[in-house]
Short mmCIF file of C-alpha atoms in Angstrom, two decimals:
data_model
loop_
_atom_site.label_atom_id
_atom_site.label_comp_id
_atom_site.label_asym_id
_atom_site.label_seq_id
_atom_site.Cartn_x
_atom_site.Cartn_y
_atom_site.Cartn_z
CA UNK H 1284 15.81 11.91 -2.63
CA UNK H 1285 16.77 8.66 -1.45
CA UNK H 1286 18.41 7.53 2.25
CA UNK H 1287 21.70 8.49 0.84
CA UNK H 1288 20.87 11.79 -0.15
CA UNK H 1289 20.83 11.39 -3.93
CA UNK H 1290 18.13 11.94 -6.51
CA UNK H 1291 15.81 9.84 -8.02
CA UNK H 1292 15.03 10.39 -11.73
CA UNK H 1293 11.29 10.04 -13.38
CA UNK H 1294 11.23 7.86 -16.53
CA UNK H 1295 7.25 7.99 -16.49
CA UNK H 1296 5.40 6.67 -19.24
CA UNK H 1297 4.51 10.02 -21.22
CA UNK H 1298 0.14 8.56 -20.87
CA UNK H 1299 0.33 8.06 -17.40
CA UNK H 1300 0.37 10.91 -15.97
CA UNK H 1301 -1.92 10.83 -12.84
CA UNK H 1302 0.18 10.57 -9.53
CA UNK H 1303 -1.83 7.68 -8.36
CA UNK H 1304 -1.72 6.07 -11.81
CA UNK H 1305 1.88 4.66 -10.63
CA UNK H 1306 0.86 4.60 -7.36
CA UNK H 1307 4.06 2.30 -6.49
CA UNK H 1308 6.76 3.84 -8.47
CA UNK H 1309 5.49 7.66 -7.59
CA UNK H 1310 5.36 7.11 -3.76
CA UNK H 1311 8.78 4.97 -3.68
CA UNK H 1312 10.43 7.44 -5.59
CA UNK H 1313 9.28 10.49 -3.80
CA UNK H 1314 8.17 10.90 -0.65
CA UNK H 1315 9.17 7.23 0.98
CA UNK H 1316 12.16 6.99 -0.79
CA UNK H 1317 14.66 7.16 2.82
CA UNK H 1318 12.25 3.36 2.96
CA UNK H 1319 14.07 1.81 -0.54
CA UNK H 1320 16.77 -0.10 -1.53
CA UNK H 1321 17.35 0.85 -5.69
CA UNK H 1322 19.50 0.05 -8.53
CA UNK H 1323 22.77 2.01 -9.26
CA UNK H 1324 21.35 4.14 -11.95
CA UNK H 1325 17.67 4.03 -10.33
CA UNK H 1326 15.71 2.61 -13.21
CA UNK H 1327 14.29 0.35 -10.52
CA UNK H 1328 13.69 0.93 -6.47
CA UNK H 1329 12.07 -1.57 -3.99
CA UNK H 1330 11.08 -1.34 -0.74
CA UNK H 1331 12.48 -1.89 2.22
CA UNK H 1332 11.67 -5.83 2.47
CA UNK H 1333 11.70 -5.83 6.58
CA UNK H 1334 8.94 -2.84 5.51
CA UNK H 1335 6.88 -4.08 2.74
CA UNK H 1336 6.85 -5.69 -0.65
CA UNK H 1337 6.85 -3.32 -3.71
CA UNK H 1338 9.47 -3.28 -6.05
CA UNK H 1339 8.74 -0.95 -9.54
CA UNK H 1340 10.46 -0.30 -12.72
CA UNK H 1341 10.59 3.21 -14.10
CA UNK H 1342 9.84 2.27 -17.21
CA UNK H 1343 9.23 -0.55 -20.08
CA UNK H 1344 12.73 -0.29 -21.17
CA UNK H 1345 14.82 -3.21 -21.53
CA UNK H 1346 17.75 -1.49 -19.10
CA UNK H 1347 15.15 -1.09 -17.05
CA UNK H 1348 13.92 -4.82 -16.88
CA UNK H 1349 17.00 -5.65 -16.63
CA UNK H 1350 17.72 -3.59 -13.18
CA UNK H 1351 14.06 -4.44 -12.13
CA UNK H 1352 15.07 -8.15 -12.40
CA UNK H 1353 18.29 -7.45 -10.37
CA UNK H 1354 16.60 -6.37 -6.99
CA UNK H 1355 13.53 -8.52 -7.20
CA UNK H 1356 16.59 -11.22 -7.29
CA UNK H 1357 18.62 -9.79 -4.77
CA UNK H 1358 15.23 -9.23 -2.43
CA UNK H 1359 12.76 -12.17 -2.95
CA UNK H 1360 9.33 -11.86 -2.08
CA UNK H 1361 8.42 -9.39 -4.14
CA UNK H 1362 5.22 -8.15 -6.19
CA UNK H 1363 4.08 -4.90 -8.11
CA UNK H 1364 0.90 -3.40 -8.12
CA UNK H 1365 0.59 -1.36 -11.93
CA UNK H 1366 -2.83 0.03 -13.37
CA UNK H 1367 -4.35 -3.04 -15.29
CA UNK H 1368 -5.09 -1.04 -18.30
CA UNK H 1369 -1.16 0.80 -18.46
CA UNK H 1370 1.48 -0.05 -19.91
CA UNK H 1371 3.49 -1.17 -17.22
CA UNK H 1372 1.56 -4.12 -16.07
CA UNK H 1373 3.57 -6.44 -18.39
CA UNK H 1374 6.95 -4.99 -17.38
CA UNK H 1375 7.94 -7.88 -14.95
CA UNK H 1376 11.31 -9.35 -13.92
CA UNK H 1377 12.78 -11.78 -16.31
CA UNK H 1378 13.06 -15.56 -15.39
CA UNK H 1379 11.21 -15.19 -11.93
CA UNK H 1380 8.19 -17.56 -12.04
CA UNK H 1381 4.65 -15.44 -10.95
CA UNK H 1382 3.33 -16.93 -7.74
CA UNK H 1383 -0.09 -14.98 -8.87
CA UNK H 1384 -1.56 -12.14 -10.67
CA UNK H 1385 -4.88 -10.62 -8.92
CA UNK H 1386 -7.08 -8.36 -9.78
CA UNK H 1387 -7.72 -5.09 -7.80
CA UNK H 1388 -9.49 -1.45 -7.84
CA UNK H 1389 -7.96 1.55 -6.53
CA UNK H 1390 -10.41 4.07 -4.97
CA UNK H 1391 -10.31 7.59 -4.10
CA UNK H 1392 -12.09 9.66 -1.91
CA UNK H 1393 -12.09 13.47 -1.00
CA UNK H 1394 -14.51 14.18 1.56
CA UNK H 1395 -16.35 11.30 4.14
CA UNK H 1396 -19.64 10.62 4.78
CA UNK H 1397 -21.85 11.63 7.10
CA UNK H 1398 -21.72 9.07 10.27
CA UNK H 1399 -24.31 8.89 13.32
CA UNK H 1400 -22.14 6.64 14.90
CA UNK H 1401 -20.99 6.81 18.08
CA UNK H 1402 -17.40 7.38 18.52
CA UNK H 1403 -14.92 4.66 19.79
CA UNK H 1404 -11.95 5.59 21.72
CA UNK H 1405 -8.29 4.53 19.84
CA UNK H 1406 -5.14 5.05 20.51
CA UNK H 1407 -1.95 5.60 18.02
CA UNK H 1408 0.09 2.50 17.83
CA UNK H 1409 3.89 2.81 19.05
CA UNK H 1410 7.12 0.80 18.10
CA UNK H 1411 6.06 -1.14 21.69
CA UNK H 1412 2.64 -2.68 19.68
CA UNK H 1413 4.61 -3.89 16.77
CA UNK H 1414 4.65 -7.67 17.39
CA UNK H 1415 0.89 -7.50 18.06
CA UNK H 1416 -0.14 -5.59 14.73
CA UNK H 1417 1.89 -8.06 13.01
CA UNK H 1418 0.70 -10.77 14.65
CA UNK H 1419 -3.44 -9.27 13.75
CA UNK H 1420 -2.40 -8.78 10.38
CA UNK H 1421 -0.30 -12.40 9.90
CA UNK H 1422 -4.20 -13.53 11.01
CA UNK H 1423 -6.69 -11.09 8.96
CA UNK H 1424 -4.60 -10.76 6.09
CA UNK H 1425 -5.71 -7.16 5.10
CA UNK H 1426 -2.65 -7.07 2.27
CA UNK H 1427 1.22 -7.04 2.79
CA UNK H 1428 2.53 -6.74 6.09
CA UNK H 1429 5.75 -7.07 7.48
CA UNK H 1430 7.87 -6.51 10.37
CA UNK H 1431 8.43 -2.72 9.98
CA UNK H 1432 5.10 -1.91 7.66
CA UNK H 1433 4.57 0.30 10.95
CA UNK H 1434 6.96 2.47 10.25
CA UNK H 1435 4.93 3.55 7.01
CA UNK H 1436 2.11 5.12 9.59
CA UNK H 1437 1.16 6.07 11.83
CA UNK H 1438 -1.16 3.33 12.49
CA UNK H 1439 -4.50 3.60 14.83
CA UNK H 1440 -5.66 0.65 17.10
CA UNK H 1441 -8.86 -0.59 19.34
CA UNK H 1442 -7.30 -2.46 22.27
CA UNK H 1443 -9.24 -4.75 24.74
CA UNK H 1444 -7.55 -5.69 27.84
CA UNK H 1445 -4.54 -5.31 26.56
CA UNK H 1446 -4.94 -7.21 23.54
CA UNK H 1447 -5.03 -5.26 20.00
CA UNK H 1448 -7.95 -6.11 18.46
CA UNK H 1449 -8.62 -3.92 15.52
CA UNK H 1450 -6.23 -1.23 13.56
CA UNK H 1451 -5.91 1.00 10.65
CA UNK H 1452 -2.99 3.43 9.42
CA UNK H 1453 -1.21 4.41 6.04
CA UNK H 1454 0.79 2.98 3.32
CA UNK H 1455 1.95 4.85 0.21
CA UNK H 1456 2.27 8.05 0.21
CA UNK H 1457 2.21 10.52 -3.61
CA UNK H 1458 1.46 14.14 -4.87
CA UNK H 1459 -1.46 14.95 -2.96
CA UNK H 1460 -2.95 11.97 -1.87
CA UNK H 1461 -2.03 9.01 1.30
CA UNK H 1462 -3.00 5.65 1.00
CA UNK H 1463 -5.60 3.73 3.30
CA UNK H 1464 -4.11 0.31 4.45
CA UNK H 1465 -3.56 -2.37 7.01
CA UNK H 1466 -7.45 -2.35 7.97
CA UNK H 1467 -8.51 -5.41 10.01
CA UNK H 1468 -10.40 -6.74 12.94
CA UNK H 1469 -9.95 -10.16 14.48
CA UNK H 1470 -12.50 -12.29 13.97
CA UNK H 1471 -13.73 -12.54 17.32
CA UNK H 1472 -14.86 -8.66 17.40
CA UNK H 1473 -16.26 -8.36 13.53
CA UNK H 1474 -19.41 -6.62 13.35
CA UNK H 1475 -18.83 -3.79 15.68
CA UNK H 1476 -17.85 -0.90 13.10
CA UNK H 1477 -14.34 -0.85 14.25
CA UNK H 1478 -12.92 -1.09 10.64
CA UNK H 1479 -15.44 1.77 9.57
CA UNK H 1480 -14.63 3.99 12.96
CA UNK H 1481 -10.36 3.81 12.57
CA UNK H 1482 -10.72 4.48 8.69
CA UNK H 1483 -12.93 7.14 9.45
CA UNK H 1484 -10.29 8.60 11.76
CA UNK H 1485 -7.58 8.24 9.28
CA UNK H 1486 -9.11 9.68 6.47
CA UNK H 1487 -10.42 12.26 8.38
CA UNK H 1488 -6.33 13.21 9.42
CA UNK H 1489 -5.25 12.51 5.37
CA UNK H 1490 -7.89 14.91 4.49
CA UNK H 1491 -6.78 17.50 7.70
CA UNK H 1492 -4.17 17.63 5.71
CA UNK H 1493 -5.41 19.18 2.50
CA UNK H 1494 -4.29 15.45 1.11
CA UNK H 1495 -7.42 12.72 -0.36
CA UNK H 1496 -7.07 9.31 0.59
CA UNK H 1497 -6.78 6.39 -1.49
CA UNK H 1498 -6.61 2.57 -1.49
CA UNK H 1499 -6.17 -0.66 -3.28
CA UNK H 1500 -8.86 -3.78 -2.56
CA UNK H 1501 -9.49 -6.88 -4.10
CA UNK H 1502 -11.79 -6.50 -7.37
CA UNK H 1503 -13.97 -9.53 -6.42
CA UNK H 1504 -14.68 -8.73 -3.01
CA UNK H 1505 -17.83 -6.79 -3.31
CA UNK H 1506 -18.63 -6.14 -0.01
CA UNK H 1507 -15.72 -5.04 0.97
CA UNK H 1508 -15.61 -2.75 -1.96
CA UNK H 1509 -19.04 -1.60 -0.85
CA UNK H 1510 -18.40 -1.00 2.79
CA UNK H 1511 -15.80 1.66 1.31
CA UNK H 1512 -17.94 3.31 -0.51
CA UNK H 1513 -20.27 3.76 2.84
CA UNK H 1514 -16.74 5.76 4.13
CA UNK H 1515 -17.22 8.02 0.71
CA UNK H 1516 -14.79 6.06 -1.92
CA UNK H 1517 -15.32 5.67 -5.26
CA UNK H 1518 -13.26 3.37 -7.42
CA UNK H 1519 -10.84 5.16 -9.96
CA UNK H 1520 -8.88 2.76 -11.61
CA UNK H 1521 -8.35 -1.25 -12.28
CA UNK H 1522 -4.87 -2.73 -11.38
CA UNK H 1523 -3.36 -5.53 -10.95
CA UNK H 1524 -1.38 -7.24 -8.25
CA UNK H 1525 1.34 -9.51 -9.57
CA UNK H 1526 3.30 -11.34 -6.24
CA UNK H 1527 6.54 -12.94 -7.47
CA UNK H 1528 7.59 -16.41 -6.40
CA UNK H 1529 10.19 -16.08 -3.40
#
């Protein structure tokens, strides 16, 4: 159901069939639909732009292309995140120029693994810490964050003195599974395990939930891809990250 109270159809490609498969589409048509803006006949849905930056096509139709084109006009800014090896990852908006197209692996994980180390006291972020997690994303860069991405949590946070200096929370949300996202550290306290302590604590909570956990990371950044697997992730699937010119 959508903000307005009124259903959202599937028009799923009939091989892809995994809930995480379209990740995008899946979680904006489901269970963070009240955070969309769509098309009249919802062929096409994007996010809330003050939230984030995904906007999906239900399928490779031309009608909808066509309505897919329509909001990523009417809401620049935009990109789409489709498995690399689906069919969807060519259905783009017509006569918008691609800013870039990146290459990225979506992991999964069901259980964590065993940690000896010590714990480090967090606290849930609040509307109040809003300009500061944007502010620590704006300068780590962990993926798209805007304004209101908060709103998608709830988000956890080290402070020091005051200052926010390391956070993690959620993102998408499908059948069965919650996304891992917005994980950074400012620069000036890397190297502590902060990253690997908040995930740690949200994972732990998606999987309190009887939900696994999930995320999207850059395909070329080994180390960061290997620092997730230390948390228990495995990668599932190839996709691609295609961010439209504004």
């Amino acid at each position: 159901m959508t903000a307005d109270g009124a259903a959202i159809p599937h028009y799923i490609a009939s091989n892809m069939t995994h809930p995480l498969d379209r990740a995008v589409w899946n979680a904006l048509t489901t269970r963070l639909s009240s955070f969309t803006t769509r098309d009249s006949d919802a062929r096409a849905v994007r996010i809330d732009p003050e939230i984030g930056v995904f906007v999906s096509a239900a399928d490779g139709s031309p009608e909808s292309r066509a309505r897919l084109t329509e909001l990523a006009r009417r809401h620049p800014g935009a990109s789409l995140v489709e498995r690399a090896d689906g069919p969807m990852v060519d259905v783009l908006p017509e006569g918008i120029a691609i800013r870039d197209r990146i290459a990225l692996v979506q992991m999964t994980a069901t259980e964590l693994t065993p940690s000896s180390a010590p714990e480090i006291a967090f606290q849930t972020l609040t509307e109040a810490d809003a300009p500061a997690m944007l502010a620590l994303a704006t300068l780590t860069r962990p993926g798209p964050f805007r304004s209101r991405t908060r709103e998608l949590g709830p988000f956890v946070g080290i402070k020091q003195d005051g200052e926010l200096i390391a956070m993690a929370g959620r993102r998408l949300r499908v059948g069965g599974f919650t996304e891992l996202s917005g994980v950074c550290t400012h620069p000036d306290h890397r190297g502590r395990g902060y990253a690997a302590a908040l995930s740690r604590v949200v994972v732990g909570e998606i999987h309190a939930t009887g939900e696994a956990a999930f995320l999207h990371a850059f395909a070329d950044h080994d180390a960061t891809i290997a620092f997730y697997r230390t948390l228990g992730f495995e990668i599932r699937a190839p996709m691609t990250y295609t961010i439209l010119e504004s």
